[in-house]
Amino acid sequence: MDLLMDHLSKITQLCDIDGIPEDLKRHLGAASEIVHEMIQRPRGDHLDQASRNRKERDSLFNQVYKMLTQLTRPKRILCLPHHSKGNLQDLLKHLAEDGEIVSCVSGSEQELPSKESSSGKKIQTQFGKTEDILKRFAASGEQYDMVFIDATEENPINYYNLIMNSNMLKMDGVICVQNVPANETRSREHINDEMGLRSEGMTDVINADTRVKQVVLPVEGVTILKRSPVSHVADTMGAVMDDVFRGLNGRSILERLCLDGKVAYITGGGQGIGRAFAHALGEAGAKVAVVDMALEKAEAVANELHLKGIQSVAMAADISKEEDVKRVMDTIVANWGKIDIACNNAGINMNSASEDTTMEEWDKTFSVNLRGLFMCCQAAGRIMLSQGYGKIINTASMASLIVPHPQKQLAYNTSKAGVVKLTQTLGTEWIDRGVRVNCISPGIVDTPLIHSEALKPLVTRWLADIPAGRLAQVTDLQAAVVYLASEASDYMTGHNLVIEGGQSLW
Ligand SMILES: NC(=O)c1ccc[n+]([C@@H]2O[C@H](COP(=O)([O-])OP(=O)(O)OC[C@H]3O[C@@H](n4cnc5c(N)ncnc54)[C@H](O)[C@@H]3O)[C@@H](O)[C@H]2O)c1
């Protein structure tokens, strides 16, 4: 601001000659006045803070920290120094489930209870010299998602160095330093007290550290630090500078699993496994078209996604009908311009002993499970081949590998074995044009369907056959669909990913 004012004054002097348009002089005068006013305004740096009421500042810090915690949902927070009990409880509310706040207090254990807990999340209080506590944490390999440091504390630079040098900050972790004077507000008179000197020193250390990127908030000298991308770190001695170290295309493995910007559809998305897949793909960043024969179910799931901030649309379609399949593909491309992820999941199972299986049952099973699924693969595949990229994920079943018993389901088992062979064939036929085709084979999934009295004896029998000792939950399958939909699995094709708690191995 001072520099700007200086320039403006010089321009004003230079303009004080005949022939300069009046309008230009007027605008120049107005601009100079605004800058002058801004220079006069209090700046909220640490000198001002010193004179302010501590409670007021604490409450401001607390608001900022609450917001940050809400945004980043950390699991473990380290507080140096100790924050007030009320502030910690506030932060606790926004912590991930099973999260923990570790608060360092210089003093004896009698002052505060060493542990408090609320809804599984807890506050752990550590007593003693902060530096000693940090050294102990460093030795035992503790890591945190968020660390709060007060730059006016006794040894903030030592705390900072201990945290950074011993990797106490997680890879995506954040350090919040409070009371750091921003560079442009620094002046000699600000550092004439001991606290000021400490916080000035802290600014210098942060500025010189290439391992971190910083954002200075215009709030009471709060500075947010994140690790710099590894390519910006000055000292990478001893590291092999390849895709493994830097991450493929500079992206970490979690970033490579991310589906931001991708367009997905899921058939049979109105309930059960399809609903869980729709949530998983949406949570990972994709836009999701929820396709189901029952429109109201598809709408309910699309609404759930919408509530979570996921772009979604519900579509009614019977995937055994060619015209429905075509309409689904055309509508998605018309709305969202492409299809990156095709989840062909809709399937039916009509149990009957083989000697009693009617041709109608056989045809119906195959028309959805195999013919319908092929139509979806073909329609989505054509779009993906023209894009040069796509991921097709079919839902097969453990029944493609073993003969689940004692229930009788010949048509179903055979159709699902067909899904696997179809997946293998397409997977090899299209891989060289960028389209990967894989399938997921769940074991027996715990759905309301099998909770009936009639099926209870079967469940007992199944459980005896499952090494994991339990049925699958739909949530057990979610990571697999995200992996197969993401670029992290680009080299995988024609694969049958079996998730059955070991059942097919016994
Ligand atoms: N549940 C299990 O134990 C299990 C195990 C292995 C594989 N699978 C397979 O997983 C897939 C999903 O199973 P689920 O348990 O979630 O089933 P589900 O019956 O709970 O849900 C299937 C959904 O698909 C829809 N649907 C059925 N036919 C359709 C059609 N022709 N067109 C469009 N939508 C249709 C239904 O309306 C329903 O919403 C199926 O392919 C199934 O064979 C299930």
Coordinates of C-alpha atoms and ligand atoms in Angstrom, one line a residue:
M1 CA 0.0 0.0 0.0
D2 CA 2.8 2.4 0.9
L3 CA 4.5 1.7 -2.4
L4 CA 1.3 2.1 -4.3
M5 CA 0.7 5.4 -2.5
D6 CA 4.2 6.5 -3.5
H7 CA 3.6 5.8 -7.1
L8 CA 0.2 7.5 -7.1
S9 CA 1.7 10.7 -5.6
K10 CA 4.5 10.7 -8.2
I11 CA 1.9 10.3 -11.0
T12 CA -0.2 13.1 -9.5
Q13 CA 2.8 15.4 -9.5
L14 CA 3.6 14.5 -13.1
C15 CA 0.0 15.2 -14.1
D16 CA 0.1 18.6 -12.7
I17 CA 0.7 20.2 -16.1
D18 CA -1.5 21.7 -18.7
G19 CA -3.1 19.5 -21.3
I20 CA -3.9 16.6 -19.0
P21 CA -7.6 15.7 -19.3
E22 CA -9.6 16.7 -16.2
D23 CA -11.2 13.2 -16.0
L24 CA -7.8 11.6 -15.7
K25 CA -6.9 13.9 -12.8
R26 CA -10.2 13.3 -11.1
H27 CA -9.8 9.5 -11.3
L28 CA -6.3 9.7 -10.1
G29 CA -7.4 11.9 -7.1
A30 CA -10.1 9.3 -6.2
A31 CA -7.7 6.4 -6.4
S32 CA -5.2 8.2 -4.2
E33 CA -7.8 8.9 -1.6
I34 CA -8.9 5.2 -1.5
V35 CA -5.3 4.1 -1.0
H36 CA -4.7 6.7 1.6
E37 CA -7.8 5.6 3.5
M38 CA -6.6 1.9 3.4
I39 CA -3.2 2.9 4.7
Q40 CA -4.9 4.6 7.7
R41 CA -7.1 1.6 8.5
P42 CA -6.0 -0.7 11.3
R43 CA -4.4 -3.8 9.8
G44 CA -5.0 -6.5 12.4
D45 CA -1.3 -7.5 12.6
H46 CA 0.1 -8.9 15.8
L47 CA 0.8 -5.4 17.3
D48 CA -2.8 -4.6 17.1
Q49 CA -3.6 -8.0 18.5
A50 CA -1.4 -7.4 21.5
S51 CA -3.6 -4.6 22.6
R52 CA -6.8 -6.5 21.9
N53 CA -8.8 -8.5 24.3
R54 CA -7.3 -12.0 24.3
K55 CA -10.8 -13.6 24.6
E56 CA -11.9 -11.9 21.5
R57 CA -8.9 -13.1 19.5
D58 CA -9.3 -16.6 20.8
S59 CA -12.9 -16.7 19.7
L60 CA -11.8 -15.5 16.2
F61 CA -9.1 -18.2 16.0
N62 CA -11.7 -20.7 17.1
Q63 CA -14.1 -19.7 14.3
V64 CA -11.4 -20.1 11.7
Y65 CA -10.2 -23.4 13.1
K66 CA -13.7 -24.7 13.3
M67 CA -14.3 -23.9 9.6
L68 CA -11.0 -25.5 8.6
T69 CA -11.8 -28.6 10.6
Q70 CA -15.2 -28.8 9.0
L71 CA -13.6 -28.4 5.5
T72 CA -10.8 -30.9 5.9
R73 CA -12.5 -33.4 8.3
P74 CA -9.2 -34.4 10.0
K75 CA -8.8 -37.5 12.0
R76 CA -6.0 -36.4 14.3
I77 CA -5.3 -32.9 15.5
L78 CA -2.4 -31.7 17.5
C79 CA -2.8 -28.5 19.5
L80 CA 0.3 -26.6 20.6
P81 CA -0.3 -25.0 22.9
H82 CA -3.3 -26.2 24.7
H83 CA -6.6 -24.6 23.5
S84 CA -9.4 -23.9 26.0
K85 CA -11.7 -26.8 26.8
G86 CA -14.6 -25.1 25.0
N87 CA -12.6 -24.6 21.9
L88 CA -11.4 -28.2 21.8
Q89 CA -15.0 -29.4 22.3
D90 CA -16.0 -27.2 19.3
L91 CA -13.3 -28.7 17.1
L92 CA -14.2 -32.2 18.3
K93 CA -17.7 -31.8 16.7
H94 CA -16.2 -31.6 13.2
L95 CA -13.6 -34.3 13.6
A96 CA -13.9 -37.6 11.7
E97 CA -15.6 -40.4 13.6
D98 CA -13.0 -42.1 15.8
G99 CA -11.0 -38.9 15.6
E100 CA -8.7 -37.6 18.3
I101 CA -7.4 -34.3 19.5
V102 CA -4.1 -34.3 21.3
S103 CA -3.6 -31.2 23.4
C104 CA -0.3 -30.2 25.0
V105 CA -0.4 -28.5 28.3
S106 CA 2.6 -27.3 30.3
G107 CA 1.6 -28.1 33.8
S108 CA 0.8 -31.0 36.1
E109 CA -1.8 -33.7 35.5
Q110 CA -4.0 -32.6 38.3
E111 CA -5.1 -29.5 36.4
L112 CA -7.3 -31.3 33.9
P113 CA -8.6 -34.8 33.3
S114 CA -6.2 -36.5 31.0
K115 CA -8.9 -37.9 28.8
E116 CA -12.4 -36.9 27.8
S117 CA -14.5 -38.7 25.3
S118 CA -17.7 -38.0 23.4
S119 CA -19.3 -40.2 20.8
G120 CA -16.1 -42.2 20.2
K121 CA -14.0 -39.2 19.4
K122 CA -11.7 -38.1 22.1
I123 CA -9.5 -35.4 23.5
Q124 CA -6.2 -36.5 24.9
T125 CA -4.3 -34.1 27.1
Q126 CA -0.5 -34.4 27.4
F127 CA 1.2 -32.7 30.3
G128 CA 4.8 -31.4 30.5
K129 CA 7.2 -29.5 28.4
T130 CA 5.9 -29.2 24.8
E131 CA 9.3 -29.9 23.3
D132 CA 9.7 -33.1 25.3
I133 CA 6.2 -34.2 24.4
L134 CA 7.0 -33.6 20.7
K135 CA 10.2 -35.5 20.9
R136 CA 8.3 -38.5 22.4
F137 CA 5.7 -38.3 19.6
A138 CA 8.5 -38.1 17.0
A139 CA 10.2 -41.2 18.4
S140 CA 6.9 -43.2 18.4
G141 CA 6.1 -42.2 14.8
E142 CA 2.9 -40.2 15.7
Q143 CA 1.3 -38.4 12.7
Y144 CA -1.4 -35.7 12.5
D145 CA -3.7 -34.3 9.9
M146 CA -3.8 -30.9 11.4
V147 CA -1.4 -29.1 13.8
F148 CA -2.0 -25.8 15.5
I149 CA 1.0 -23.7 16.6
D150 CA 1.0 -20.3 18.3
A151 CA 3.9 -18.3 17.0
T152 CA 4.1 -16.3 20.2
E153 CA 4.7 -19.5 22.3
E154 CA 8.0 -20.2 23.9
N155 CA 9.7 -22.2 21.2
P156 CA 7.5 -22.2 18.1
I157 CA 10.4 -22.7 15.7
N158 CA 11.6 -25.8 17.5
Y159 CA 8.1 -27.2 17.5
Y160 CA 7.8 -26.5 13.8
N161 CA 11.1 -28.1 13.0
L162 CA 10.4 -31.1 15.1
I163 CA 7.1 -31.6 13.4
M164 CA 8.4 -31.2 9.9
N165 CA 11.7 -33.0 10.3
S166 CA 10.1 -36.1 11.9
N167 CA 7.2 -36.2 9.4
M168 CA 4.6 -35.7 12.2
L169 CA 2.5 -33.9 9.6
K170 CA 0.7 -36.4 7.3
M171 CA 1.3 -36.2 3.6
D172 CA -1.9 -34.1 3.1
G173 CA -1.8 -32.6 6.5
V174 CA -2.2 -28.9 7.4
I175 CA -0.3 -26.7 9.9
C176 CA -2.1 -23.6 11.2
V177 CA 0.2 -21.1 12.7
Q178 CA -1.5 -18.2 14.6
N179 CA 0.0 -14.8 15.3
V180 CA 2.3 -14.7 12.3
P181 CA 2.8 -11.2 11.0
A182 CA 2.4 -11.2 7.2
N183 CA 5.5 -10.0 5.3
E184 CA 4.0 -6.7 4.1
T185 CA 2.8 -5.7 7.5
R186 CA 6.2 -6.3 9.1
S187 CA 8.1 -3.3 10.3
R188 CA 10.9 -2.8 12.9
E189 CA 8.6 -1.4 15.6
H190 CA 6.5 -4.6 15.5
I191 CA 9.4 -6.7 16.8
N192 CA 10.4 -4.7 19.8
D193 CA 9.0 -7.2 22.3
E194 CA 10.0 -10.8 22.9
M195 CA 6.8 -12.3 21.5
G196 CA 7.0 -10.2 18.4
L197 CA 10.6 -11.4 17.8
R198 CA 9.5 -15.0 18.1
S199 CA 6.7 -14.7 15.6
E200 CA 8.9 -12.7 13.2
G201 CA 11.4 -15.6 13.4
M202 CA 8.7 -18.0 12.7
T203 CA 7.7 -16.1 9.6
D204 CA 11.3 -16.3 8.4
V205 CA 11.5 -20.0 9.0
I206 CA 8.3 -20.7 7.1
N207 CA 9.3 -18.5 4.2
A208 CA 12.6 -20.2 3.8
D209 CA 11.2 -23.8 4.0
T210 CA 10.6 -25.1 0.5
R211 CA 8.8 -28.2 1.9
V212 CA 5.7 -26.1 2.6
K213 CA 3.3 -23.8 0.7
Q214 CA 1.6 -21.1 2.7
V215 CA -1.5 -19.1 2.6
V216 CA -1.8 -16.1 4.9
L217 CA -5.4 -15.5 5.9
P218 CA -6.4 -11.9 6.5
V219 CA -7.4 -12.9 10.0
E220 CA -5.2 -12.1 13.0
G221 CA -2.0 -13.5 11.4
V222 CA -3.3 -17.0 10.7
T223 CA -1.1 -18.8 8.3
I224 CA -2.0 -22.2 6.8
L225 CA 0.8 -24.5 5.7
K226 CA 0.6 -27.5 3.4
R227 CA 3.4 -29.6 2.1
S228 CA 4.7 -28.5 -1.3
P229 CA 4.5 -30.9 -4.2
V230 CA 7.6 -33.0 -4.0
S231 CA 9.0 -31.6 -7.3
H232 CA 9.2 -28.2 -5.6
V233 CA 11.2 -29.4 -2.6
A234 CA 14.7 -28.2 -2.8
D235 CA 16.4 -31.1 -1.0
T236 CA 15.4 -34.4 -2.7
M237 CA 18.8 -35.9 -2.2
G238 CA 18.7 -39.7 -2.3
A239 CA 15.3 -39.9 -4.0
V240 CA 15.0 -41.6 -7.4
M241 CA 13.2 -39.0 -9.5
D242 CA 10.7 -41.3 -11.3
D243 CA 7.0 -41.8 -11.5
V244 CA 7.0 -43.9 -8.3
F245 CA 8.6 -41.0 -6.3
R246 CA 6.7 -38.1 -7.9
G247 CA 3.5 -40.1 -8.6
L248 CA 2.4 -40.9 -12.1
N249 CA 1.8 -37.6 -13.9
G250 CA 2.5 -36.0 -10.6
R251 CA -0.5 -37.6 -9.0
S252 CA -0.4 -39.6 -5.8
I253 CA -2.1 -42.9 -5.7
L254 CA -5.2 -41.5 -3.9
E255 CA -5.5 -38.8 -6.6
R256 CA -5.3 -41.5 -9.3
L257 CA -8.3 -43.1 -7.7
C258 CA -10.2 -39.9 -7.9
L259 CA -13.1 -39.8 -10.4
D260 CA -13.4 -36.0 -10.6
G261 CA -14.9 -34.9 -14.0
K262 CA -15.9 -38.5 -15.0
V263 CA -19.4 -39.4 -16.1
A264 CA -20.8 -42.7 -14.9
Y265 CA -24.0 -44.7 -15.1
I266 CA -25.1 -47.6 -13.0
T267 CA -27.9 -50.0 -14.0
G268 CA -30.0 -51.5 -11.1
G269 CA -28.8 -48.5 -9.2
G270 CA -32.1 -48.1 -7.3
Q271 CA -31.2 -50.4 -4.5
G272 CA -28.8 -53.0 -3.0
I273 CA -25.4 -53.2 -4.6
G274 CA -26.2 -50.7 -7.4
R275 CA -27.1 -48.1 -4.8
A276 CA -23.8 -48.6 -3.0
F277 CA -21.9 -48.4 -6.3
A278 CA -23.7 -45.2 -7.2
H279 CA -22.7 -43.6 -3.9
A280 CA -19.1 -44.8 -4.2
L281 CA -18.7 -43.5 -7.7
G282 CA -20.3 -40.2 -6.7
E283 CA -18.2 -39.8 -3.5
A284 CA -15.1 -40.4 -5.6
G285 CA -16.1 -37.4 -7.8
A286 CA -18.1 -38.8 -10.8
K287 CA -21.4 -37.5 -12.1
V288 CA -23.8 -40.5 -11.8
A289 CA -26.9 -41.5 -13.8
V290 CA -28.9 -43.9 -11.7
V291 CA -30.7 -46.3 -14.0
D292 CA -33.4 -48.7 -12.8
M293 CA -36.5 -50.3 -14.0
A294 CA -38.2 -48.8 -11.0
L295 CA -38.1 -45.0 -11.5
E296 CA -39.1 -44.1 -7.9
K297 CA -36.1 -46.2 -6.6
A298 CA -33.7 -44.5 -9.0
E299 CA -35.1 -41.1 -8.0
A300 CA -34.6 -41.8 -4.3
V301 CA -31.0 -42.7 -4.9
A302 CA -30.3 -39.8 -7.2
N303 CA -31.8 -37.6 -4.5
E304 CA -29.5 -39.1 -1.9
L305 CA -26.6 -38.3 -4.1
H306 CA -27.8 -34.8 -4.7
L307 CA -28.0 -34.3 -0.9
K308 CA -24.3 -35.1 -0.7
G309 CA -23.5 -32.6 -3.4
I310 CA -23.0 -35.2 -6.1
Q311 CA -24.3 -34.4 -9.7
S312 CA -26.9 -37.1 -10.4
V313 CA -29.8 -38.0 -12.5
A314 CA -32.4 -40.7 -12.3
M315 CA -33.5 -42.7 -15.4
A316 CA -36.1 -45.4 -15.9
A317 CA -35.1 -48.2 -18.2
D318 CA -35.5 -51.9 -18.6
I319 CA -32.0 -52.9 -19.8
S320 CA -33.4 -56.0 -21.5
K321 CA -35.0 -53.7 -24.1
E322 CA -32.8 -52.4 -26.8
E323 CA -34.7 -49.1 -27.2
D324 CA -34.3 -48.4 -23.5
V325 CA -30.6 -49.0 -23.5
K326 CA -30.2 -46.7 -26.5
R327 CA -32.3 -44.0 -24.9
V328 CA -30.1 -44.2 -21.7
M329 CA -26.9 -43.8 -23.6
D330 CA -28.2 -41.0 -25.8
T331 CA -29.6 -39.1 -22.9
I332 CA -26.4 -39.3 -20.9
V333 CA -24.2 -38.1 -23.8
A334 CA -26.7 -35.4 -24.6
N335 CA -26.6 -34.1 -21.0
W336 CA -23.1 -34.7 -20.0
G337 CA -21.2 -35.1 -23.3
K338 CA -19.6 -38.5 -22.7
I339 CA -19.6 -41.8 -20.8
D340 CA -16.4 -42.7 -18.9
I341 CA -17.7 -45.4 -16.6
A342 CA -20.4 -47.9 -17.4
C343 CA -21.6 -50.1 -14.5
N344 CA -23.7 -52.9 -15.8
N345 CA -25.1 -54.2 -12.5
A346 CA -28.8 -55.0 -13.0
G347 CA -29.5 -58.7 -12.6
I348 CA -32.2 -61.1 -11.5
N349 CA -32.2 -64.5 -9.8
M350 CA -35.2 -66.8 -10.1
N351 CA -34.4 -69.9 -8.1
S352 CA -35.6 -73.3 -9.3
A353 CA -34.3 -76.9 -9.5
S354 CA -32.9 -77.6 -13.0
E355 CA -35.5 -80.2 -13.7
D356 CA -38.2 -77.7 -13.1
T357 CA -36.7 -74.6 -14.8
T358 CA -39.0 -73.4 -17.4
M359 CA -37.8 -71.9 -20.7
E360 CA -39.6 -68.7 -19.7
E361 CA -37.5 -68.5 -16.5
W362 CA -34.3 -69.3 -18.5
D363 CA -35.0 -66.7 -21.1
K364 CA -36.0 -64.0 -18.6
T365 CA -32.8 -64.6 -16.6
F366 CA -30.7 -64.5 -19.7
S367 CA -32.5 -61.5 -21.2
V368 CA -31.5 -59.3 -18.2
N369 CA -28.3 -60.9 -16.9
L370 CA -26.5 -61.6 -20.2
R371 CA -28.4 -60.3 -23.2
G372 CA -29.3 -57.0 -21.5
L373 CA -25.8 -56.6 -20.1
F374 CA -24.3 -57.2 -23.5
M375 CA -26.5 -54.6 -25.0
C376 CA -25.3 -52.1 -22.4
C377 CA -21.7 -53.1 -22.9
Q378 CA -22.0 -52.7 -26.7
A379 CA -23.9 -49.3 -26.6
A380 CA -21.5 -47.8 -24.0
G381 CA -18.5 -49.5 -25.6
R382 CA -19.3 -47.8 -29.0
I383 CA -19.3 -44.4 -27.3
M384 CA -16.1 -45.2 -25.3
L385 CA -14.3 -46.5 -28.4
S386 CA -15.0 -43.3 -30.2
Q387 CA -13.7 -41.4 -27.1
G388 CA -10.7 -43.6 -26.9
Y389 CA -11.2 -44.1 -23.2
G390 CA -13.7 -45.9 -21.0
K391 CA -14.2 -48.3 -18.1
I392 CA -16.9 -50.9 -18.2
I393 CA -17.6 -52.7 -14.9
N394 CA -20.0 -55.6 -15.0
T395 CA -21.5 -57.3 -12.0
A396 CA -21.1 -61.0 -12.2
S397 CA -21.2 -63.3 -9.2
M398 CA -19.3 -65.8 -7.1
A399 CA -21.8 -68.2 -8.8
S400 CA -19.7 -67.8 -11.9
L401 CA -16.9 -69.8 -10.1
I402 CA -18.6 -72.2 -7.7
V403 CA -22.1 -73.7 -7.5
P404 CA -23.6 -72.0 -4.5
H405 CA -25.7 -74.4 -2.5
P406 CA -28.1 -75.7 -1.3
Q407 CA -30.3 -73.3 -3.3
K408 CA -30.9 -74.2 -6.9
Q409 CA -30.2 -71.6 -9.5
L410 CA -28.9 -73.1 -12.7
A411 CA -30.0 -70.3 -15.0
Y412 CA -28.5 -67.6 -12.8
N413 CA -25.2 -69.4 -12.3
T414 CA -24.9 -70.1 -16.1
S415 CA -25.8 -66.5 -17.0
K416 CA -23.2 -65.1 -14.5
A417 CA -20.5 -67.5 -15.9
G418 CA -21.5 -66.0 -19.3
V419 CA -20.9 -62.5 -17.8
V420 CA -17.3 -63.4 -16.9
K421 CA -16.6 -64.9 -20.4
L422 CA -18.2 -61.8 -22.0
T423 CA -16.0 -59.6 -19.8
Q424 CA -12.8 -61.4 -20.7
T425 CA -13.6 -61.3 -24.4
L426 CA -14.5 -57.7 -24.5
G427 CA -11.7 -56.8 -22.2
T428 CA -9.1 -58.2 -24.6
E429 CA -10.9 -57.0 -27.8
W430 CA -11.1 -53.3 -26.7
I431 CA -8.1 -52.7 -24.5
D432 CA -5.9 -51.5 -27.3
R433 CA -8.5 -48.8 -28.1
G434 CA -8.6 -47.5 -24.5
V435 CA -11.6 -49.4 -23.2
R436 CA -11.1 -51.6 -20.2
V437 CA -13.8 -54.2 -19.3
N438 CA -13.7 -55.9 -15.9
C439 CA -16.3 -57.5 -13.6
I440 CA -16.9 -57.8 -9.9
S441 CA -18.1 -61.1 -8.4
P442 CA -19.6 -60.6 -5.0
G443 CA -20.2 -63.5 -2.6
I444 CA -23.5 -63.7 -0.8
V445 CA -24.5 -60.1 0.1
D446 CA -26.5 -59.3 3.2
T447 CA -29.6 -57.7 1.8
P448 CA -33.2 -57.6 3.3
L449 CA -34.0 -60.4 0.9
I450 CA -32.3 -63.0 2.9
H451 CA -33.6 -61.9 6.3
S452 CA -36.8 -63.8 6.0
E453 CA -37.6 -66.8 8.3
A454 CA -37.7 -69.1 5.3
L455 CA -34.1 -68.3 4.3
K456 CA -32.6 -68.3 7.8
P457 CA -31.6 -72.0 7.7
L458 CA -29.8 -71.2 4.4
V459 CA -27.9 -68.3 6.0
T460 CA -26.6 -70.6 8.7
R461 CA -25.4 -73.1 6.1
W462 CA -23.7 -70.3 4.0
L463 CA -21.9 -68.9 7.0
A464 CA -20.3 -72.3 7.6
D465 CA -18.9 -72.0 4.1
I466 CA -17.4 -68.5 4.4
P467 CA -13.9 -68.3 5.9
A468 CA -14.6 -64.6 6.8
G469 CA -17.4 -65.9 9.0
R470 CA -19.9 -63.3 7.8
L471 CA -21.9 -62.4 4.7
A472 CA -20.7 -59.5 2.5
Q473 CA -22.1 -56.0 3.1
V474 CA -22.7 -53.8 0.1
T475 CA -20.0 -51.4 1.5
D476 CA -17.5 -54.3 1.2
L477 CA -17.8 -53.9 -2.6
Q478 CA -17.6 -50.1 -3.0
A479 CA -13.8 -49.7 -3.1
A480 CA -13.6 -52.3 -5.9
V481 CA -15.9 -50.3 -8.2
V482 CA -14.0 -47.1 -7.6
Y483 CA -10.7 -48.8 -8.3
L484 CA -11.9 -50.4 -11.6
A485 CA -13.5 -47.1 -12.6
S486 CA -10.3 -45.1 -12.0
E487 CA -7.1 -44.6 -14.0
A488 CA -5.3 -46.6 -11.2
S489 CA -6.6 -49.8 -12.8
D490 CA -5.8 -48.8 -16.4
Y491 CA -3.7 -52.0 -17.0
M492 CA -6.4 -54.3 -15.7
T493 CA -8.8 -55.8 -18.2
G494 CA -10.9 -58.9 -18.6
H495 CA -10.5 -59.4 -14.9
N496 CA -13.1 -61.0 -12.5
L497 CA -12.6 -59.4 -9.2
V498 CA -14.0 -61.8 -6.6
I499 CA -15.0 -60.4 -3.2
E500 CA -16.5 -63.2 -1.2
G501 CA -14.7 -63.5 2.1
G502 CA -12.8 -66.5 0.8
Q503 CA -16.0 -68.6 0.1
S504 CA -14.9 -69.7 -3.3
L505 CA -11.6 -71.1 -1.9
W506 CA -13.2 -73.6 0.4
Ligands
LIG1 N1 -27.2 -59.9 -3.5 C1 -26.3 -60.8 -3.7 O1 -26.0 -61.6 -2.8 C2 -25.5 -60.9 -5.0 C3 -24.4 -61.7 -5.0 C4 -23.7 -61.8 -6.2 C5 -24.0 -61.0 -7.3 N2 -25.1 -60.2 -7.2 C6 -25.5 -59.4 -8.4 O2 -25.4 -58.1 -8.1 C7 -26.3 -57.3 -8.9 C8 -27.2 -56.5 -7.9 O3 -27.7 -57.3 -7.0 P1 -28.6 -56.8 -5.8 O4 -28.5 -57.8 -4.7 O5 -28.3 -55.4 -5.5 O6 -30.1 -56.9 -6.4 P2 -31.4 -56.2 -6.0 O7 -32.5 -57.1 -6.5 O8 -31.4 -55.8 -4.6 O9 -31.4 -54.9 -7.0 C9 -31.4 -55.0 -8.3 C10 -31.9 -53.7 -8.9 O10 -31.9 -53.9 -10.3 C11 -33.2 -53.4 -10.9 N3 -33.5 -54.2 -12.1 C12 -33.8 -55.5 -12.2 N4 -34.0 -55.8 -13.4 C13 -33.8 -54.7 -14.2 C14 -33.8 -54.4 -15.6 N5 -34.2 -55.3 -16.4 N6 -33.5 -53.2 -15.9 C15 -33.2 -52.2 -15.1 N7 -33.1 -52.5 -13.7 C16 -33.4 -53.7 -13.3 C17 -34.2 -53.7 -9.8 O11 -35.3 -52.8 -9.9 C18 -33.4 -53.4 -8.5 O12 -33.5 -52.0 -8.2 C19 -27.1 -58.4 -9.7 O13 -26.5 -58.5 -10.9 C20 -26.9 -59.6 -8.9 O14 -27.0 -60.8 -9.7 C21 -25.9 -60.1 -6.1

